CSV table of C-alpha atoms in Angstrom, one decimal:
chain,number,residue,atom,x,y,z
A,1,UNK,CA,-10.4,-19.2,-3.4
A,2,UNK,CA,-7.8,-20.1,-6.1
A,3,UNK,CA,-6.8,-23.8,-5.6
A,4,UNK,CA,-3.1,-24.4,-6.1
A,5,UNK,CA,-2.8,-27.8,-7.8
A,6,UNK,CA,0.9,-27.6,-8.7
A,7,UNK,CA,1.9,-29.5,-5.6
A,8,UNK,CA,-1.0,-32.0,-5.5
A,9,UNK,CA,0.0,-35.1,-3.4
A,10,UNK,CA,3.4,-33.4,-2.4
A,11,UNK,CA,4.6,-32.1,0.9
A,12,UNK,CA,4.6,-28.3,1.2
A,13,UNK,CA,5.9,-26.3,4.2
A,14,UNK,CA,4.0,-23.0,5.0
A,15,UNK,CA,5.6,-20.6,7.5
A,16,UNK,CA,3.8,-17.6,8.8
A,17,UNK,CA,0.1,-17.9,9.5
A,18,UNK,CA,-1.2,-14.3,9.2
A,19,UNK,CA,-3.7,-13.3,6.4
A,20,UNK,CA,-1.5,-14.4,3.5
A,21,UNK,CA,-0.2,-17.5,5.1
A,22,UNK,CA,-3.6,-18.8,5.9
A,23,UNK,CA,-4.8,-18.0,2.5
A,24,UNK,CA,-1.9,-19.9,1.0
A,25,UNK,CA,-2.5,-22.9,3.2
A,26,UNK,CA,-6.1,-23.0,2.3
A,27,UNK,CA,-5.3,-22.8,-1.4
A,28,UNK,CA,-2.7,-25.5,-1.2
A,29,UNK,CA,-4.9,-27.8,0.8
A,30,UNK,CA,-7.8,-27.2,-1.8
A,31,UNK,CA,-5.3,-28.2,-4.5
A,32,UNK,CA,-4.7,-31.5,-2.6
A,33,UNK,CA,-1.2,-30.7,-1.4
A,34,UNK,CA,0.1,-32.1,2.0
A,35,UNK,CA,0.3,-29.0,3.9
A,36,UNK,CA,2.6,-28.6,6.9
A,37,UNK,CA,1.9,-25.2,8.5
A,38,UNK,CA,3.7,-23.5,11.3
A,39,UNK,CA,3.9,-20.0,13.1
A,40,UNK,CA,5.9,-19.3,16.2
A,41,UNK,CA,2.8,-17.6,17.6
A,42,UNK,CA,0.6,-20.0,19.5
A,43,UNK,CA,-2.6,-18.0,18.8
A,44,UNK,CA,-1.9,-18.1,15.0
A,45,UNK,CA,-1.4,-21.8,15.0
A,46,UNK,CA,-4.7,-22.2,17.0
A,47,UNK,CA,-6.6,-20.2,14.3
A,48,UNK,CA,-5.1,-22.4,11.6
A,49,UNK,CA,-6.0,-25.6,13.4
A,50,UNK,CA,-9.6,-24.3,13.9
A,51,UNK,CA,-9.8,-24.0,10.1
A,52,UNK,CA,-8.6,-27.7,9.7
A,53,UNK,CA,-5.1,-26.7,8.4
A,54,UNK,CA,-2.5,-29.3,9.5
A,55,UNK,CA,0.0,-27.7,11.9
A,56,UNK,CA,3.4,-29.2,12.6
A,57,UNK,CA,6.6,-27.8,13.9
A,58,UNK,CA,8.8,-27.1,10.8
A,59,UNK,CA,11.9,-26.9,13.1
A,60,UNK,CA,11.5,-30.7,13.7
A,61,UNK,CA,10.6,-31.9,10.2
A,62,UNK,CA,12.7,-33.7,7.6
A,63,UNK,CA,13.2,-31.1,5.0
A,64,UNK,CA,14.3,-33.4,2.3
A,65,UNK,CA,10.6,-34.3,1.7
A,66,UNK,CA,9.4,-30.7,1.1
A,67,UNK,CA,8.7,-29.6,-2.5
A,68,UNK,CA,8.5,-26.0,-1.4
A,69,UNK,CA,8.6,-23.5,1.5
A,70,UNK,CA,5.7,-20.9,1.2
A,71,UNK,CA,6.9,-18.0,3.1
A,72,UNK,CA,4.7,-15.2,4.3
A,73,UNK,CA,6.0,-11.8,3.2
A,74,UNK,CA,6.6,-10.5,6.6
A,75,UNK,CA,9.3,-13.1,7.3
A,76,UNK,CA,12.8,-12.0,6.5
A,77,UNK,CA,14.1,-13.4,3.2
A,78,UNK,CA,17.5,-11.9,2.9
A,79,UNK,CA,18.0,-8.9,5.4
A,80,UNK,CA,18.9,-8.3,8.0
A,81,UNK,CA,19.5,-12.0,7.7
A,82,UNK,CA,17.6,-14.9,6.3
A,83,UNK,CA,15.1,-16.4,8.7
A,84,UNK,CA,16.4,-19.7,10.1
A,85,UNK,CA,13.7,-21.7,8.2
A,86,UNK,CA,14.8,-19.9,4.9
A,87,UNK,CA,18.3,-21.0,5.6
A,88,UNK,CA,17.1,-24.6,6.3
A,89,UNK,CA,15.2,-24.5,3.0
A,90,UNK,CA,18.4,-23.2,1.2
A,91,UNK,CA,20.6,-25.9,2.7
A,92,UNK,CA,18.2,-28.6,1.5
A,93,UNK,CA,17.5,-27.1,-2.0
A,94,UNK,CA,13.8,-26.5,-1.1
A,95,UNK,CA,12.4,-23.6,-3.3
A,96,UNK,CA,11.2,-20.5,-1.3
A,97,UNK,CA,8.1,-18.9,-2.8
A,98,UNK,CA,5.3,-16.6,-1.7
A,99,UNK,CA,1.6,-16.4,-2.2
A,100,UNK,CA,1.9,-14.0,-5.2
A,101,UNK,CA,4.3,-16.4,-6.9
A,102,UNK,CA,1.7,-19.3,-6.4
A,103,UNK,CA,-0.9,-17.0,-8.0
A,104,UNK,CA,1.4,-16.2,-10.9
A,105,UNK,CA,2.1,-19.8,-11.6
A,106,UNK,CA,-1.6,-20.6,-11.6
A,107,UNK,CA,-2.3,-17.8,-14.1
A,108,UNK,CA,0.6,-18.9,-16.2
A,109,UNK,CA,-0.7,-22.5,-16.4
A,110,UNK,CA,-3.9,-21.2,-18.1
A,111,UNK,CA,-4.2,-21.1,-22.0
A,112,UNK,CA,-3.8,-17.5,-23.3
A,113,UNK,CA,-7.5,-17.1,-24.2
A,114,UNK,CA,-8.5,-18.3,-20.7
A,115,UNK,CA,-6.2,-16.0,-18.9
A,116,UNK,CA,-7.6,-13.1,-16.7
A,117,UNK,CA,-6.2,-9.6,-16.8
A,118,UNK,CA,-3.6,-8.9,-14.0
A,119,UNK,CA,-3.0,-5.3,-12.8
A,120,UNK,CA,-0.2,-4.9,-10.3
A,121,UNK,CA,0.4,-1.7,-8.3
A,122,UNK,CA,3.5,-0.8,-6.3
A,123,UNK,CA,5.4,2.2,-4.8
A,124,UNK,CA,6.4,3.5,-1.4
A,125,UNK,CA,3.3,5.5,-0.9
A,126,UNK,CA,-0.2,5.6,-2.4
A,127,UNK,CA,-0.4,2.0,-3.7
A,128,UNK,CA,-3.4,1.1,-1.6
A,129,UNK,CA,-5.4,4.1,-2.7
A,130,UNK,CA,-4.4,3.5,-6.3
A,131,UNK,CA,-5.3,-0.1,-6.2
A,132,UNK,CA,-8.8,0.5,-4.6
A,133,UNK,CA,-9.3,3.3,-7.2
A,134,UNK,CA,-8.5,1.2,-10.2
A,135,UNK,CA,-10.7,-1.5,-8.8
A,136,UNK,CA,-13.6,1.0,-8.3
A,137,UNK,CA,-13.1,2.4,-11.9
A,138,UNK,CA,-13.3,-1.1,-13.4
A,139,UNK,CA,-16.4,-2.0,-11.4
A,140,UNK,CA,-18.1,1.2,-12.4
A,141,UNK,CA,-17.4,0.3,-16.0
A,142,UNK,CA,-19.1,-3.0,-15.5
A,143,UNK,CA,-16.2,-5.4,-15.4
A,144,UNK,CA,-15.7,-8.5,-13.3
A,145,UNK,CA,-13.1,-7.2,-10.8
A,146,UNK,CA,-11.3,-8.7,-7.8
A,147,UNK,CA,-9.1,-6.5,-5.6
A,148,UNK,CA,-6.6,-7.9,-3.1
A,149,UNK,CA,-2.9,-8.8,-2.5
A,150,UNK,CA,-1.3,-6.5,0.1
A,151,UNK,CA,-4.7,-4.7,0.5
A,152,UNK,CA,-7.8,-6.4,1.9
A,153,UNK,CA,-8.1,-9.9,0.8
A,154,UNK,CA,-5.0,-12.2,0.3
A,155,UNK,CA,-4.5,-13.0,-3.4
A,156,UNK,CA,-5.2,-16.7,-3.0
A,157,UNK,CA,-8.5,-15.9,-1.3
A,158,UNK,CA,-9.8,-14.1,-4.4
A,159,UNK,CA,-12.3,-15.9,-6.5
A,160,UNK,CA,-11.0,-18.6,-8.8
A,161,UNK,CA,-9.3,-17.6,-12.1
A,162,UNK,CA,-11.3,-17.3,-15.2
A,163,UNK,CA,-11.3,-15.5,-18.5
A,164,UNK,CA,-12.7,-11.9,-18.6
A,165,UNK,CA,-11.9,-11.3,-14.9
A,166,UNK,CA,-9.6,-8.5,-13.8
A,167,UNK,CA,-7.4,-9.1,-10.8
A,168,UNK,CA,-6.2,-5.7,-9.3
A,169,UNK,CA,-3.3,-6.5,-6.9
A,170,UNK,CA,-1.3,-4.2,-4.5
A,171,UNK,CA,2.2,-5.5,-4.3
A,172,UNK,CA,4.6,-4.8,-1.5
A,173,UNK,CA,8.3,-5.0,-1.8
A,174,UNK,CA,8.3,-8.0,0.4
A,175,UNK,CA,5.9,-9.8,-1.9
A,176,UNK,CA,7.9,-8.8,-5.0
A,177,UNK,CA,11.0,-10.2,-3.4
A,178,UNK,CA,9.3,-13.6,-3.5
A,179,UNK,CA,8.1,-13.3,-7.2
A,180,UNK,CA,9.7,-14.8,-10.2
A,181,UNK,CA,6.8,-15.7,-12.6
A,182,UNK,CA,4.4,-12.8,-12.2
A,183,UNK,CA,3.4,-11.2,-15.5
A,184,UNK,CA,1.2,-8.1,-15.2
A,185,UNK,CA,-0.9,-6.9,-18.2
A,186,UNK,CA,-0.6,-3.5,-16.5
A,187,UNK,CA,2.0,-2.7,-13.9
A,188,UNK,CA,2.0,0.6,-12.0
A,189,UNK,CA,4.9,2.2,-10.1
A,190,UNK,CA,4.0,5.3,-8.2
A,191,UNK,CA,7.0,6.6,-6.3
A,192,UNK,CA,10.2,5.6,-4.5
A,193,UNK,CA,11.7,6.8,-1.3
A,194,UNK,CA,13.8,5.1,1.4
A,195,UNK,CA,11.6,2.6,3.3
A,196,UNK,CA,12.0,-0.9,4.7
A,197,UNK,CA,15.8,-0.6,4.1
A,198,UNK,CA,16.3,-3.0,7.0
A,199,UNK,CA,14.6,-5.7,4.9
A,200,UNK,CA,16.4,-4.9,1.6
A,201,UNK,CA,19.8,-4.0,2.8
A,202,UNK,CA,20.0,-0.6,1.3
A,203,UNK,CA,18.1,1.6,-1.2
A,204,UNK,CA,19.5,-0.3,-4.2
A,205,UNK,CA,18.0,-3.5,-2.8
A,206,UNK,CA,14.7,-1.8,-2.2
A,207,UNK,CA,14.6,-0.4,-5.8
A,208,UNK,CA,15.5,-3.8,-7.2
A,209,UNK,CA,12.6,-5.4,-5.4
A,210,UNK,CA,10.1,-2.8,-6.7
A,211,UNK,CA,11.4,-3.2,-10.3
A,212,UNK,CA,10.5,-6.8,-10.3
A,213,UNK,CA,6.9,-5.8,-11.0
A,214,UNK,CA,8.1,-5.1,-14.7
A,215,UNK,CA,9.6,-8.5,-15.1
A,216,UNK,CA,8.0,-10.8,-17.6
A,217,UNK,CA,6.0,-8.1,-19.3
A,218,UNK,CA,5.8,-8.3,-23.0
A,219,UNK,CA,5.2,-6.1,-26.0
A,220,UNK,CA,1.5,-6.1,-25.5
A,221,UNK,CA,1.7,-5.1,-21.9
A,222,UNK,CA,1.9,-1.6,-20.3
A,223,UNK,CA,4.1,-0.2,-17.6
A,224,UNK,CA,2.7,2.9,-15.9
A,225,UNK,CA,5.4,4.9,-14.1
A,226,UNK,CA,4.9,8.2,-12.2
A,227,UNK,CA,8.1,10.2,-13.0
A,228,UNK,CA,8.0,12.6,-10.1
A,229,UNK,CA,11.2,11.4,-8.3
A,230,UNK,CA,14.7,10.5,-9.4
A,231,UNK,CA,14.3,6.7,-8.8
A,232,UNK,CA,11.2,6.4,-10.9
A,233,UNK,CA,12.6,8.7,-13.6
A,234,UNK,CA,15.6,6.3,-14.0
A,235,UNK,CA,13.3,3.3,-14.0
A,236,UNK,CA,11.1,4.9,-16.8
A,237,UNK,CA,14.2,5.5,-18.9
A,238,UNK,CA,15.4,1.9,-18.4
A,239,UNK,CA,11.8,0.7,-19.6
A,240,UNK,CA,12.0,2.9,-22.5
A,241,UNK,CA,15.4,1.5,-23.4
A,242,UNK,CA,14.1,-2.1,-23.2
A,243,UNK,CA,11.6,-1.5,-26.0
A,244,UNK,CA,9.6,-4.6,-25.2
A,245,UNK,CA,6.8,-3.0,-23.2
A,246,UNK,CA,4.5,0.0,-23.7
A,247,UNK,CA,5.5,2.8,-21.3
A,248,UNK,CA,2.9,5.4,-19.9
A,249,UNK,CA,4.6,8.1,-17.9
A,250,UNK,CA,2.3,10.0,-15.4
A,251,UNK,CA,3.0,13.0,-13.2
A,252,UNK,CA,1.5,15.4,-10.8
A,253,UNK,CA,4.5,17.7,-11.1
A,254,UNK,CA,5.2,18.1,-14.7
A,255,UNK,CA,3.1,18.6,-17.9
A,256,UNK,CA,4.2,15.7,-20.0
A,257,UNK,CA,4.4,15.9,-23.7
A,258,UNK,CA,3.4,12.2,-23.9
A,259,UNK,CA,1.6,10.6,-20.9
A,260,UNK,CA,-1.0,11.6,-18.2
A,261,UNK,CA,-0.5,14.8,-16.2
A,262,UNK,CA,-2.4,16.1,-13.2
A,263,UNK,CA,-1.4,19.7,-12.9
A,264,UNK,CA,-3.0,21.8,-10.1
A,265,UNK,CA,-5.6,19.0,-10.0
A,266,UNK,CA,-6.5,19.3,-13.7
A,267,UNK,CA,-6.2,15.9,-15.4
A,268,UNK,CA,-4.7,15.9,-19.0
A,269,UNK,CA,-4.3,13.0,-21.4
A,270,UNK,CA,-1.5,13.2,-24.0
A,271,UNK,CA,-1.0,9.4,-24.2
A,272,UNK,CA,-1.8,9.3,-28.0
A,273,UNK,CA,-1.9,13.0,-29.2
A,274,UNK,CA,-1.8,16.5,-28.1
A,275,UNK,CA,-2.9,17.0,-24.4
A,276,UNK,CA,-6.6,16.9,-23.9
A,277,UNK,CA,-8.2,18.0,-20.6
A,278,UNK,CA,-10.0,15.2,-19.0
A,279,UNK,CA,-11.5,17.0,-16.0
A,280,UNK,CA,-10.9,18.6,-12.6
A,281,UNK,CA,-10.0,16.3,-9.9
A,282,UNK,CA,-11.4,18.8,-7.5
A,283,UNK,CA,-14.7,17.0,-8.3
A,284,UNK,CA,-13.5,14.2,-6.2
A,285,UNK,CA,-14.0,14.8,-2.5
A,286,UNK,CA,-11.7,11.8,-1.5
A,287,UNK,CA,-8.6,12.6,-3.5
A,288,UNK,CA,-7.2,15.9,-2.2
A,289,UNK,CA,-3.6,16.9,-2.7
A,290,UNK,CA,-0.9,16.4,-5.2
A,291,UNK,CA,-0.1,12.9,-4.0
A,292,UNK,CA,-3.6,11.9,-4.7
A,293,UNK,CA,-3.5,13.6,-8.1
A,294,UNK,CA,-0.6,11.3,-8.9
A,295,UNK,CA,-2.7,8.3,-7.8
A,296,UNK,CA,-5.5,9.4,-9.9
A,297,UNK,CA,-3.3,10.0,-13.0
A,298,UNK,CA,-1.8,6.6,-12.6
A,299,UNK,CA,-5.2,4.9,-12.2
A,300,UNK,CA,-6.5,6.7,-15.3
A,301,UNK,CA,-3.4,5.6,-17.3
A,302,UNK,CA,-3.9,2.0,-16.2
A,303,UNK,CA,-7.4,2.0,-17.1
A,304,UNK,CA,-6.8,3.7,-20.5
A,305,UNK,CA,-4.2,0.8,-21.1
A,306,UNK,CA,-7.0,-1.6,-20.6
A,307,UNK,CA,-9.1,0.1,-23.3
A,308,UNK,CA,-11.6,1.9,-21.2
A,309,UNK,CA,-13.3,5.2,-22.3
A,310,UNK,CA,-11.7,8.4,-20.9
A,311,UNK,CA,-15.1,9.8,-19.9
A,312,UNK,CA,-16.3,6.7,-18.0
A,313,UNK,CA,-12.9,6.5,-16.2
A,314,UNK,CA,-13.1,10.1,-15.1
A,315,UNK,CA,-16.8,9.8,-14.0
A,316,UNK,CA,-15.8,6.8,-11.8
A,317,UNK,CA,-12.9,8.7,-10.3
A,318,UNK,CA,-15.2,11.4,-9.1
A,319,UNK,CA,-17.4,8.7,-7.2
A,320,UNK,CA,-14.4,7.0,-5.5
A,321,UNK,CA,-15.4,6.6,-1.8
A,322,UNK,CA,-11.8,6.6,-0.6
A,323,UNK,CA,-10.1,4.4,1.9
A,324,UNK,CA,-10.2,4.2,5.7
A,325,UNK,CA,-7.0,5.7,7.3
A,326,UNK,CA,-5.9,7.5,4.2
A,327,UNK,CA,-6.8,11.1,4.3
A,328,UNK,CA,-10.2,9.8,5.7
A,329,UNK,CA,-12.7,12.6,6.7
A,330,UNK,CA,-13.8,11.4,10.1
A,331,UNK,CA,-16.1,14.3,10.8
A,332,UNK,CA,-16.6,17.7,12.1
A,333,UNK,CA,-17.2,19.0,15.7
A,334,UNK,CA,-18.1,22.7,16.1
A,335,UNK,CA,-16.5,23.7,12.9
A,336,UNK,CA,-13.3,21.7,13.6
A,337,UNK,CA,-12.5,19.0,11.0
A,338,UNK,CA,-10.7,15.7,11.8
A,339,UNK,CA,-8.8,13.8,9.3
A,340,UNK,CA,-7.4,10.3,9.7
A,341,UNK,CA,-4.2,9.6,7.8
A,342,UNK,CA,-2.9,6.9,10.1
A,343,UNK,CA,-1.5,5.1,7.0
A,344,UNK,CA,1.2,7.7,6.8
A,345,UNK,CA,3.9,5.6,8.4
A,346,UNK,CA,6.8,7.6,7.0
A,347,UNK,CA,7.8,11.1,6.4
A,348,UNK,CA,7.1,11.1,2.8
A,349,UNK,CA,3.5,10.0,3.3
A,350,UNK,CA,3.1,12.6,6.0
A,351,UNK,CA,4.5,15.3,3.7
A,352,UNK,CA,1.7,14.6,1.1
A,353,UNK,CA,-0.9,15.1,3.8
A,354,UNK,CA,0.7,18.3,5.1
A,355,UNK,CA,0.9,19.8,1.7
A,356,UNK,CA,-2.8,19.1,1.1
A,357,UNK,CA,-3.9,21.6,3.7
A,358,UNK,CA,-2.7,25.2,4.4
A,359,UNK,CA,-2.8,24.9,8.1
A,360,UNK,CA,-3.3,21.9,10.5
A,361,UNK,CA,-3.1,20.9,14.1
A,362,UNK,CA,-0.8,18.0,13.6
A,363,UNK,CA,-0.7,14.6,15.5
A,364,UNK,CA,2.5,12.8,14.9
A,365,UNK,CA,4.7,10.1,16.5
A,366,UNK,CA,4.9,6.5,17.1
A,367,UNK,CA,7.9,4.3,16.2
A,368,UNK,CA,10.1,6.5,14.1
A,369,UNK,CA,11.5,5.5,10.7
A,370,UNK,CA,15.0,6.3,9.6
A,371,UNK,CA,15.4,10.1,9.2
A,372,UNK,CA,12.5,10.9,11.5
A,373,UNK,CA,10.7,14.1,10.6
A,374,UNK,CA,13.7,16.2,9.4
A,375,UNK,CA,12.4,16.2,5.8
A,376,UNK,CA,9.2,17.8,7.0
A,377,UNK,CA,10.7,20.9,8.5
A,378,UNK,CA,10.2,23.0,5.4
A,379,UNK,CA,6.5,22.4,5.8
A,380,UNK,CA,6.2,23.7,9.3
A,381,UNK,CA,4.4,26.8,8.0
A,382,UNK,CA,1.5,24.5,7.4
A,383,UNK,CA,1.5,23.5,11.1
A,384,UNK,CA,-0.3,25.6,13.6
A,385,UNK,CA,0.8,23.2,16.4
A,386,UNK,CA,2.1,19.7,16.7
A,387,UNK,CA,0.9,17.1,19.2
A,388,UNK,CA,3.6,14.3,19.7
A,389,UNK,CA,2.7,10.8,20.8
A,390,UNK,CA,4.5,7.4,21.4
A,391,UNK,CA,8.2,6.5,21.4
A,392,UNK,CA,9.3,9.3,18.9
A,393,UNK,CA,7.7,12.1,21.0
A,394,UNK,CA,10.9,13.3,22.7
A,395,UNK,CA,13.0,13.0,19.6
A,396,UNK,CA,10.4,14.8,17.5
A,397,UNK,CA,10.1,17.6,20.1
A,398,UNK,CA,13.8,18.3,19.8
A,399,UNK,CA,13.4,18.3,16.0
A,400,UNK,CA,10.6,20.8,16.2
A,401,UNK,CA,12.2,23.1,18.8
A,402,UNK,CA,12.2,26.6,17.3
A,403,UNK,CA,10.4,25.4,14.2
A,404,UNK,CA,6.8,25.3,15.3
A,405,UNK,CA,4.7,25.2,18.5
A,406,UNK,CA,4.4,21.7,19.9
A,407,UNK,CA,3.6,19.6,23.0
A,408,UNK,CA,4.2,16.1,24.0
A,409,UNK,CA,0.9,14.4,24.8
A,410,UNK,CA,2.1,10.8,24.9
A,411,UNK,CA,-1.2,9.2,24.0
A,412,UNK,CA,-3.5,9.6,21.0
A,413,UNK,CA,-6.5,10.2,23.1
A,414,UNK,CA,-4.9,13.2,24.8
A,415,UNK,CA,-3.5,14.5,21.5
A,416,UNK,CA,-7.1,14.5,20.1
A,417,UNK,CA,-8.5,16.4,23.1
A,418,UNK,CA,-5.7,19.0,23.3
A,419,UNK,CA,-5.7,19.7,19.5
A,420,UNK,CA,-9.5,20.1,19.7
A,421,UNK,CA,-9.1,22.6,22.5
A,422,UNK,CA,-6.5,24.6,20.7
A,423,UNK,CA,-8.2,24.5,17.3
A,424,UNK,CA,-11.5,25.5,18.6
A,425,UNK,CA,-9.9,28.5,20.5
A,426,UNK,CA,-7.7,29.5,17.5
A,427,UNK,CA,-10.3,31.6,15.6
A,428,UNK,CA,-9.1,29.8,12.4
A,429,UNK,CA,-11.7,29.5,9.7
A,430,UNK,CA,-12.5,25.7,9.4
A,431,UNK,CA,-9.5,24.4,11.4
A,432,UNK,CA,-8.3,20.9,10.7
A,433,UNK,CA,-6.9,18.3,13.1
A,434,UNK,CA,-4.7,15.9,11.1
A,435,UNK,CA,-3.4,12.5,12.4
A,436,UNK,CA,-0.5,11.8,9.9
A,437,UNK,CA,2.0,10.2,12.3
A,438,UNK,CA,5.1,9.8,9.9
A,439,UNK,CA,5.8,6.7,12.1
A,440,UNK,CA,5.1,3.1,12.4
A,441,UNK,CA,2.3,2.2,14.9
A,442,UNK,CA,3.9,-0.8,16.7
A,443,UNK,CA,4.9,1.0,19.9
A,444,UNK,CA,1.3,1.6,21.0
A,445,UNK,CA,-1.0,-0.2,18.4
A,446,UNK,CA,-0.9,-3.6,16.6
A,447,UNK,CA,-1.0,-1.8,13.1
A,448,UNK,CA,-2.0,1.5,11.5
A,449,UNK,CA,-5.6,0.4,11.2
A,450,UNK,CA,-5.8,0.0,15.0
A,451,UNK,CA,-4.3,3.4,15.4
A,452,UNK,CA,-6.7,5.0,13.0
A,453,UNK,CA,-9.7,3.2,14.6
A,454,UNK,CA,-8.5,4.6,18.0
A,455,UNK,CA,-8.4,8.1,16.5
A,456,UNK,CA,-11.9,7.8,15.2
A,457,UNK,CA,-13.1,6.5,18.5
A,458,UNK,CA,-11.5,9.4,20.4
A,459,UNK,CA,-13.1,11.9,18.0
A,460,UNK,CA,-16.5,10.1,18.4
A,461,UNK,CA,-16.2,10.1,22.1
A,462,UNK,CA,-15.2,13.8,22.1
A,463,UNK,CA,-18.0,14.9,19.8
A,464,UNK,CA,-21.0,12.7,20.7
A,465,UNK,CA,-24.1,14.0,19.1
A,466,UNK,CA,-22.2,17.1,17.9
A,467,UNK,CA,-20.1,15.0,15.4
A,468,UNK,CA,-21.2,15.7,11.9
A,469,UNK,CA,-20.0,14.3,8.6
A,470,UNK,CA,-17.9,16.4,6.3
A,471,UNK,CA,-19.8,17.3,3.3
A,472,UNK,CA,-17.0,18.4,1.0
A,473,UNK,CA,-13.3,18.8,0.8
A,474,UNK,CA,-11.9,22.3,1.3
A,475,UNK,CA,-8.1,21.6,0.7
């Protein structure tokens, strides 16, 4: 835990008692703050009380006494409108901060020589994989590494700050909205496409939130930017114009004269001189497809910025075990392979998965994002048949009419069974059943992890003793 001592002896409100809120409450309490925690959900309040966290209804408190409101990132800050407690804090001049801002201030309070390295990763897609990959590389290189933030462990639940440690943090746009003081030694921006626009107002608001990862960087820090879309290209040009931060461009689309490129899976380093081929990313079974090549290029560039040896970085990339629910190889039954990409909660993420395989039996659906699956229609030659689930099933069926074979199964379990039936009877060589929903999960599941777990359980029930691990990637 990272104790937060800034508010010792002062009253602090904490609203939202999920993973990050509980971590913040624990850290503040450890730092001797007078914590007043609240969540509208009774079960969440009960969990906090069971941990000894003081719970009181913030709607009934005198806000003149609060030194800060620590807001969980899932609570609306500005759009579609500020949460009522945010408005109350603003009316009483109580600063609104998040857990990442508390972390940033704790780092900032340390003397420079006692400061750990901070590596921040953001983007619309791929940030969890890239965060975990950077953490894996640093650990394989023998460094003291702590991975968390929007992935896994809440940032304030990570081990206490100390020199020579490396904190590798996934940063969501929600978290970045609440950050003012964060300075990353290395910041990584992967890609930008429309997402969470209801929380940011429009695309410009979303882009502005993501760009906050570069705030406070100085001349000795590095900004790693993947320049494969127009938004990131513009941001890279802005950073180059600033001149007060080192810029490392990466791409899985273009051979860069200066930067890191992953072209057709071959990784090239031209950060300091002419391009040098580092290795073939095909050696990594868990990083298939162009989107994962971008992730690998960004992770490589970030680790190079930290002074690590290219050969050691690449060797670690090839041993990366991958993440659950992100192109996860669940197993194989009678020659049919099952891939769990439940984390693909929007069309762009699903596009990367569809591009990674020449032909799939595709399970899609859930609670649709803006634009649905219209952007995926050019990839229907990769889809043997689609199996549609959840709230979006009927709309997706209309979108796919005349474009590819499809059926509405409603449930994930039925989709798995029907897809297996068709794939097994198809005569295809090494057929693949891909769960890549292009939707949020909240219509049928509490989150994408629960959806992915349900997929895995359905495959295991279907295969029984016949389920075999996948030995290598064929994409």
